[in-house]
Coordinates of C-alpha atoms in Angstrom, one line a residue:
M1 CA 188.8 55.3 202.3
N2 CA 187.3 54.8 198.9
E3 CA 185.9 57.2 196.4
K4 CA 182.1 57.6 196.2
N5 CA 180.1 59.6 193.8
L6 CA 178.2 62.7 194.9
T7 CA 175.0 63.6 193.2
S8 CA 174.9 67.3 192.3
L9 CA 172.3 69.6 190.6
S10 CA 172.7 71.6 187.4
G11 CA 173.9 75.0 188.4
Y12 CA 172.4 77.1 185.5
V13 CA 168.9 77.4 187.0
L14 CA 170.3 78.2 190.4
L15 CA 172.7 80.8 188.9
L16 CA 169.8 82.5 187.2
I17 CA 167.8 82.5 190.5
A18 CA 170.9 84.0 192.3
L19 CA 171.2 86.8 189.7
I20 CA 167.5 87.6 190.0
L21 CA 167.9 87.8 193.8
L22 CA 170.8 90.2 193.3
G23 CA 168.5 92.4 191.2
V24 CA 165.8 92.2 193.9
S25 CA 168.4 93.1 196.5
A26 CA 169.5 96.2 194.5
Y27 CA 165.9 97.2 194.0
G28 CA 165.2 96.8 197.8
F29 CA 168.1 99.0 198.8
F30 CA 167.0 101.6 196.2
L31 CA 163.5 101.6 197.9
R32 CA 165.1 101.7 201.3
A33 CA 163.6 98.3 202.1
F34 CA 166.7 97.2 203.8
W35 CA 165.3 93.9 205.1
L36 CA 164.3 92.9 201.6
G37 CA 167.6 93.9 200.1
G38 CA 169.7 92.2 202.8
L39 CA 167.7 89.0 202.7
S40 CA 167.8 88.8 198.9
F41 CA 171.6 89.5 198.9
F42 CA 172.2 86.8 201.6
V43 CA 170.2 84.1 199.8
S44 CA 171.9 85.0 196.5
M45 CA 175.4 84.6 198.0
V46 CA 174.4 81.3 199.6
L47 CA 173.2 80.0 196.2
M48 CA 176.4 81.2 194.5
S49 CA 178.7 79.6 197.1
G50 CA 177.3 76.2 196.1
L51 CA 178.2 76.6 192.5
A52 CA 181.3 74.8 191.0
V53 CA 182.6 74.6 187.5
I54 CA 184.0 71.2 186.6
N55 CA 186.1 70.8 183.4
P56 CA 186.6 67.5 181.5
K57 CA 188.9 65.1 183.3
E58 CA 188.5 67.0 186.6
A59 CA 186.8 66.1 189.9
V60 CA 185.7 68.1 192.9
V61 CA 186.1 66.4 196.3
T62 CA 183.7 67.7 199.0
T63 CA 183.9 67.5 202.7
F64 CA 181.4 68.6 205.4
F65 CA 183.0 69.8 208.6
G66 CA 185.9 67.3 208.1
D67 CA 183.8 64.4 206.9
Y68 CA 184.3 63.2 203.3
T69 CA 180.9 63.4 201.6
G70 CA 181.7 62.5 198.0
T71 CA 183.3 63.4 194.6
M72 CA 181.6 65.2 191.8
K73 CA 182.7 64.2 188.3
Q74 CA 179.8 65.6 186.2
T75 CA 181.2 68.3 183.9
G76 CA 179.8 71.8 183.5
L77 CA 178.2 74.1 186.1
R78 CA 177.1 72.1 189.1
W79 CA 175.6 73.0 192.5
V80 CA 175.8 71.2 195.8
N81 CA 175.2 72.1 199.5
P82 CA 176.9 75.5 200.1
L83 CA 178.2 74.3 203.4
Y84 CA 180.4 71.7 201.6
S85 CA 184.1 72.5 201.3
K86 CA 185.2 71.8 197.7
K87 CA 188.7 71.0 196.3
K88 CA 189.5 70.3 192.7
I89 CA 191.7 67.5 191.6
S90 CA 192.9 66.6 188.0
L91 CA 192.2 63.2 186.6
R92 CA 194.3 63.7 183.5
A93 CA 197.3 61.5 182.6
R94 CA 200.6 63.0 183.8
N95 CA 204.3 62.3 182.9
L96 CA 207.0 61.8 185.5
N97 CA 210.5 62.1 183.9
G98 CA 212.5 60.5 186.7
Q99 CA 216.0 61.7 187.5
T100 CA 219.0 59.6 186.6
L101 CA 219.8 57.4 189.6
K102 CA 223.2 55.8 190.5
V103 CA 222.6 52.4 191.9
N104 CA 224.3 49.0 192.1
D105 CA 222.9 46.1 190.0
K106 CA 222.5 42.5 191.2
M107 CA 226.2 41.9 190.6
G108 CA 227.3 45.0 192.5
N109 CA 228.3 47.1 189.5
P110 CA 227.4 50.8 189.7
I111 CA 225.0 51.8 187.0
E112 CA 223.0 54.8 186.0
I113 CA 219.3 54.3 185.4
A114 CA 216.2 56.5 184.9
A115 CA 212.5 55.8 184.1
V116 CA 209.5 57.6 182.6
V117 CA 206.2 57.0 184.3
V118 CA 202.7 57.9 182.9
W119 CA 200.2 58.0 185.7
Q120 CA 196.8 59.4 186.6
V121 CA 194.6 59.7 189.7
A122 CA 192.1 56.8 189.8
D123 CA 190.6 57.4 193.3
S124 CA 190.4 61.0 194.3
A125 CA 189.5 60.2 198.0
K126 CA 192.7 58.1 198.5
A127 CA 194.8 60.7 196.6
L128 CA 193.7 63.5 199.0
F129 CA 193.2 61.8 202.3
E130 CA 195.4 58.7 202.4
V131 CA 198.7 60.5 201.7
D132 CA 199.9 64.0 202.5
D133 CA 201.0 65.0 198.9
Y134 CA 200.2 62.5 196.2
T135 CA 202.4 64.0 193.6
L136 CA 205.4 63.9 195.8
F137 CA 204.4 60.4 196.9
V138 CA 204.4 59.3 193.2
Q139 CA 207.9 60.8 192.7
I140 CA 209.5 59.2 195.7
Q141 CA 207.9 55.8 195.2
S142 CA 208.9 55.7 191.6
E143 CA 212.5 56.3 192.5
A144 CA 212.3 53.6 195.1
A145 CA 210.8 51.1 192.6
V146 CA 213.5 51.8 190.0
R147 CA 216.2 51.3 192.7
H148 CA 214.7 48.1 193.8
L149 CA 214.3 46.8 190.3
A150 CA 217.9 47.7 189.4
S151 CA 219.3 45.9 192.5
T152 CA 217.5 42.7 191.8
C153 CA 218.6 42.3 188.1
A154 CA 222.0 42.1 186.5
Y155 CA 222.9 44.7 183.9
D156 CA 223.5 42.1 181.1
S157 CA 224.0 38.4 180.6
I158 CA 227.8 38.7 180.6
E159 CA 227.8 39.2 184.3
D160 CA 225.1 36.5 185.0
E161 CA 224.8 34.0 182.2
D162 CA 221.9 32.1 183.9
A163 CA 219.8 35.2 184.5
P164 CA 216.4 34.9 182.8
V165 CA 215.9 38.7 182.9
T166 CA 218.6 41.4 182.6
L167 CA 218.3 45.2 182.5
R168 CA 219.8 45.6 179.0
D169 CA 218.6 42.5 177.2
S170 CA 215.1 42.2 178.5
T171 CA 213.7 45.6 178.1
G172 CA 210.1 44.5 177.6
Q173 CA 210.0 42.3 180.7
I174 CA 211.8 45.0 182.8
N175 CA 209.1 47.6 181.8
I176 CA 206.3 45.1 182.8
L177 CA 208.0 44.4 186.1
L178 CA 208.5 48.1 186.8
E179 CA 204.8 48.9 186.0
Q180 CA 203.6 46.1 188.2
E181 CA 205.7 47.2 191.2
L182 CA 204.6 50.8 190.8
N183 CA 201.0 49.9 190.7
E184 CA 201.5 48.0 194.0
R185 CA 203.3 50.9 195.6
L186 CA 200.9 53.6 194.4
E187 CA 197.6 51.8 195.1
R188 CA 197.6 53.3 198.5
A189 CA 197.5 56.8 197.0
G190 CA 194.7 55.9 194.5
V191 CA 197.1 56.3 191.5
D192 CA 197.0 54.1 188.4
V193 CA 200.2 53.7 186.4
L194 CA 199.4 53.6 182.7
E195 CA 202.9 53.0 181.4
A196 CA 206.5 52.8 182.8
R197 CA 209.6 52.5 180.8
I198 CA 213.3 52.7 181.4
S199 CA 214.5 55.9 179.6
H200 CA 218.3 55.7 180.5
L201 CA 220.6 52.8 181.3
A202 CA 224.4 52.9 181.3
Y203 CA 227.3 51.9 183.4
A204 CA 228.6 54.5 185.9
P205 CA 231.5 56.6 184.5
E206 CA 234.1 55.1 186.8
I207 CA 233.6 51.6 185.3
A208 CA 232.3 52.4 181.9
G209 CA 235.7 52.2 180.2
A210 CA 236.5 48.8 181.8
M211 CA 233.1 47.4 180.9
L212 CA 233.5 48.6 177.3
Q213 CA 236.8 46.8 177.0
R214 CA 235.2 43.7 178.3
Q215 CA 232.4 43.9 175.9
Q216 CA 234.8 44.5 173.0
A217 CA 236.9 41.5 174.1
T218 CA 233.8 39.3 174.3
A219 CA 232.7 40.4 170.9
V220 CA 236.1 39.7 169.4
V221 CA 236.2 36.3 171.0
S222 CA 232.8 35.5 169.7
A223 CA 233.7 36.7 166.2
R224 CA 236.9 34.7 166.1
K225 CA 235.1 31.6 167.3
Q226 CA 232.6 31.9 164.4
I227 CA 235.5 32.4 162.0
V228 CA 237.3 29.3 163.2
E229 CA 234.2 27.2 163.1
G230 CA 233.6 28.3 159.5
A231 CA 237.3 27.7 158.5
V232 CA 237.3 24.2 160.0
G233 CA 234.2 23.4 158.0
M234 CA 235.8 24.7 154.8
V235 CA 238.9 22.7 155.4
E236 CA 236.9 19.5 156.0
M237 CA 235.0 20.2 152.8
A238 CA 238.2 20.8 150.8
L239 CA 239.9 17.5 152.0
A240 CA 236.7 15.6 151.3
R241 CA 236.3 16.9 147.8
L242 CA 240.0 16.3 147.0
A243 CA 239.7 12.7 148.2
E244 CA 236.4 12.2 146.3
K245 CA 237.7 13.5 143.0
G246 CA 241.1 11.8 143.4
V247 CA 242.9 15.0 142.4
V248 CA 245.8 14.4 144.7
H249 CA 246.7 11.8 147.3
L250 CA 248.2 13.3 150.5
D251 CA 249.8 11.5 153.4
E252 CA 249.0 12.5 156.9
E253 CA 252.0 14.9 157.1
R254 CA 251.0 16.7 154.0
K255 CA 247.3 16.8 155.1
A256 CA 248.4 18.4 158.3
A257 CA 250.5 21.0 156.4
M258 CA 247.6 21.7 154.1
V259 CA 245.2 22.1 157.0
S260 CA 247.6 24.5 158.7
N261 CA 248.0 26.6 155.6
L262 CA 244.3 26.8 155.0
L263 CA 243.6 27.8 158.5
V264 CA 246.2 30.5 158.3
V265 CA 244.7 31.8 155.1
L266 CA 241.0 31.6 156.3
C267 CA 241.6 32.8 159.9
G268 CA 244.2 35.5 159.3
E269 CA 243.2 39.2 159.7
K270 CA 245.4 40.3 156.8
S271 CA 245.5 39.3 153.2
V272 CA 247.9 36.4 152.6
S273 CA 250.5 36.6 149.8
P274 CA 250.6 33.3 147.9
V275 CA 253.9 31.4 147.3
V276 CA 254.1 29.3 144.2
N277 CA 255.9 26.0 144.7
A278 CA 257.9 25.3 141.4
G279 CA 259.4 22.1 142.7
T280 CA 257.8 18.8 143.6
L281 CA 255.2 18.2 146.3
Y282 CA 257.9 17.4 148.9
N283 CA 260.5 20.1 147.9

C-alpha cells in the first residue's frame, strides 16, 4: 500500500455556511417550525463533521468504510466527505535515543553500544496500515540493527588487524552502514531515517579492566619501538660523524661499548648520571 494524495476543499466557506444554518435552525425552532430547524441543524452538523484542521508537517489519513481513500497534506482548514474517517499523523522529524545494549562484537567480546536515530514518516499509508504500531516498530528495528552491526564488526583493530571497518576506529563508515541498514528495515513502515549515529561505545564492565591493560601495554610497546628506532638512528649518525671528522678511531669492541652506552642513555626511562673517565681510552 502506497500513499496517495486526497484532494480537499477549503473549509472556510463551508464553515460559514454551517454557522448560517445553525442560525436558521435556531430561528426555525423559535418560530416552532421544527422541520426547518431540524433540517438546518442536521445539514450544519454534516458540514462540520467534514472539517479538519491540518497543521504544518501534519497529514490526515482518510478511510471510507475500511478502504483507504487518500492522505490530505494541505495545511489550514480543509473539508472532505463527512463519511470519511480521519486520523492525524505527524510528519515531523523525531529523535530516538536508543537504550544501551550489551552485545558481543565480531571477536566475541562483550561490549556496550547505543545509537541515536533521527527519523520521520515518509509514507503515511504504510505507517498506519503496513505495521501495527510504527513508533514501536522503529524502536525495535533500531535495536535489532544496532545489534546486528555490532556483531559483524570488531571493536578495534587490535583484535582484528585486517578488519577494514571497526566500531571504534571507523565511526563515519559505521554511521553510514547503520543508516543504510535502518532504511532497509524501516522501508516497510514508510519511515525515512535522516541520520543515525553511535552515541555510546565501550567494553562491558567485566572485561573493561583487562582491555584497558592490553591497550596500555600496546601503547607502551609502540612508544618503546619508536624510541628504539630513533635511538638507533642517532647512534648511526654519531658513529658516522665521528668517522667522517676523524675525531677518534675506535675498534669494533669500543664501537660496541659506545653503542651500548648510547642506547642505554637514549632509551632509558630515567636520567643517566655521567661518569668521567680520567684514564686512557682502555682503562
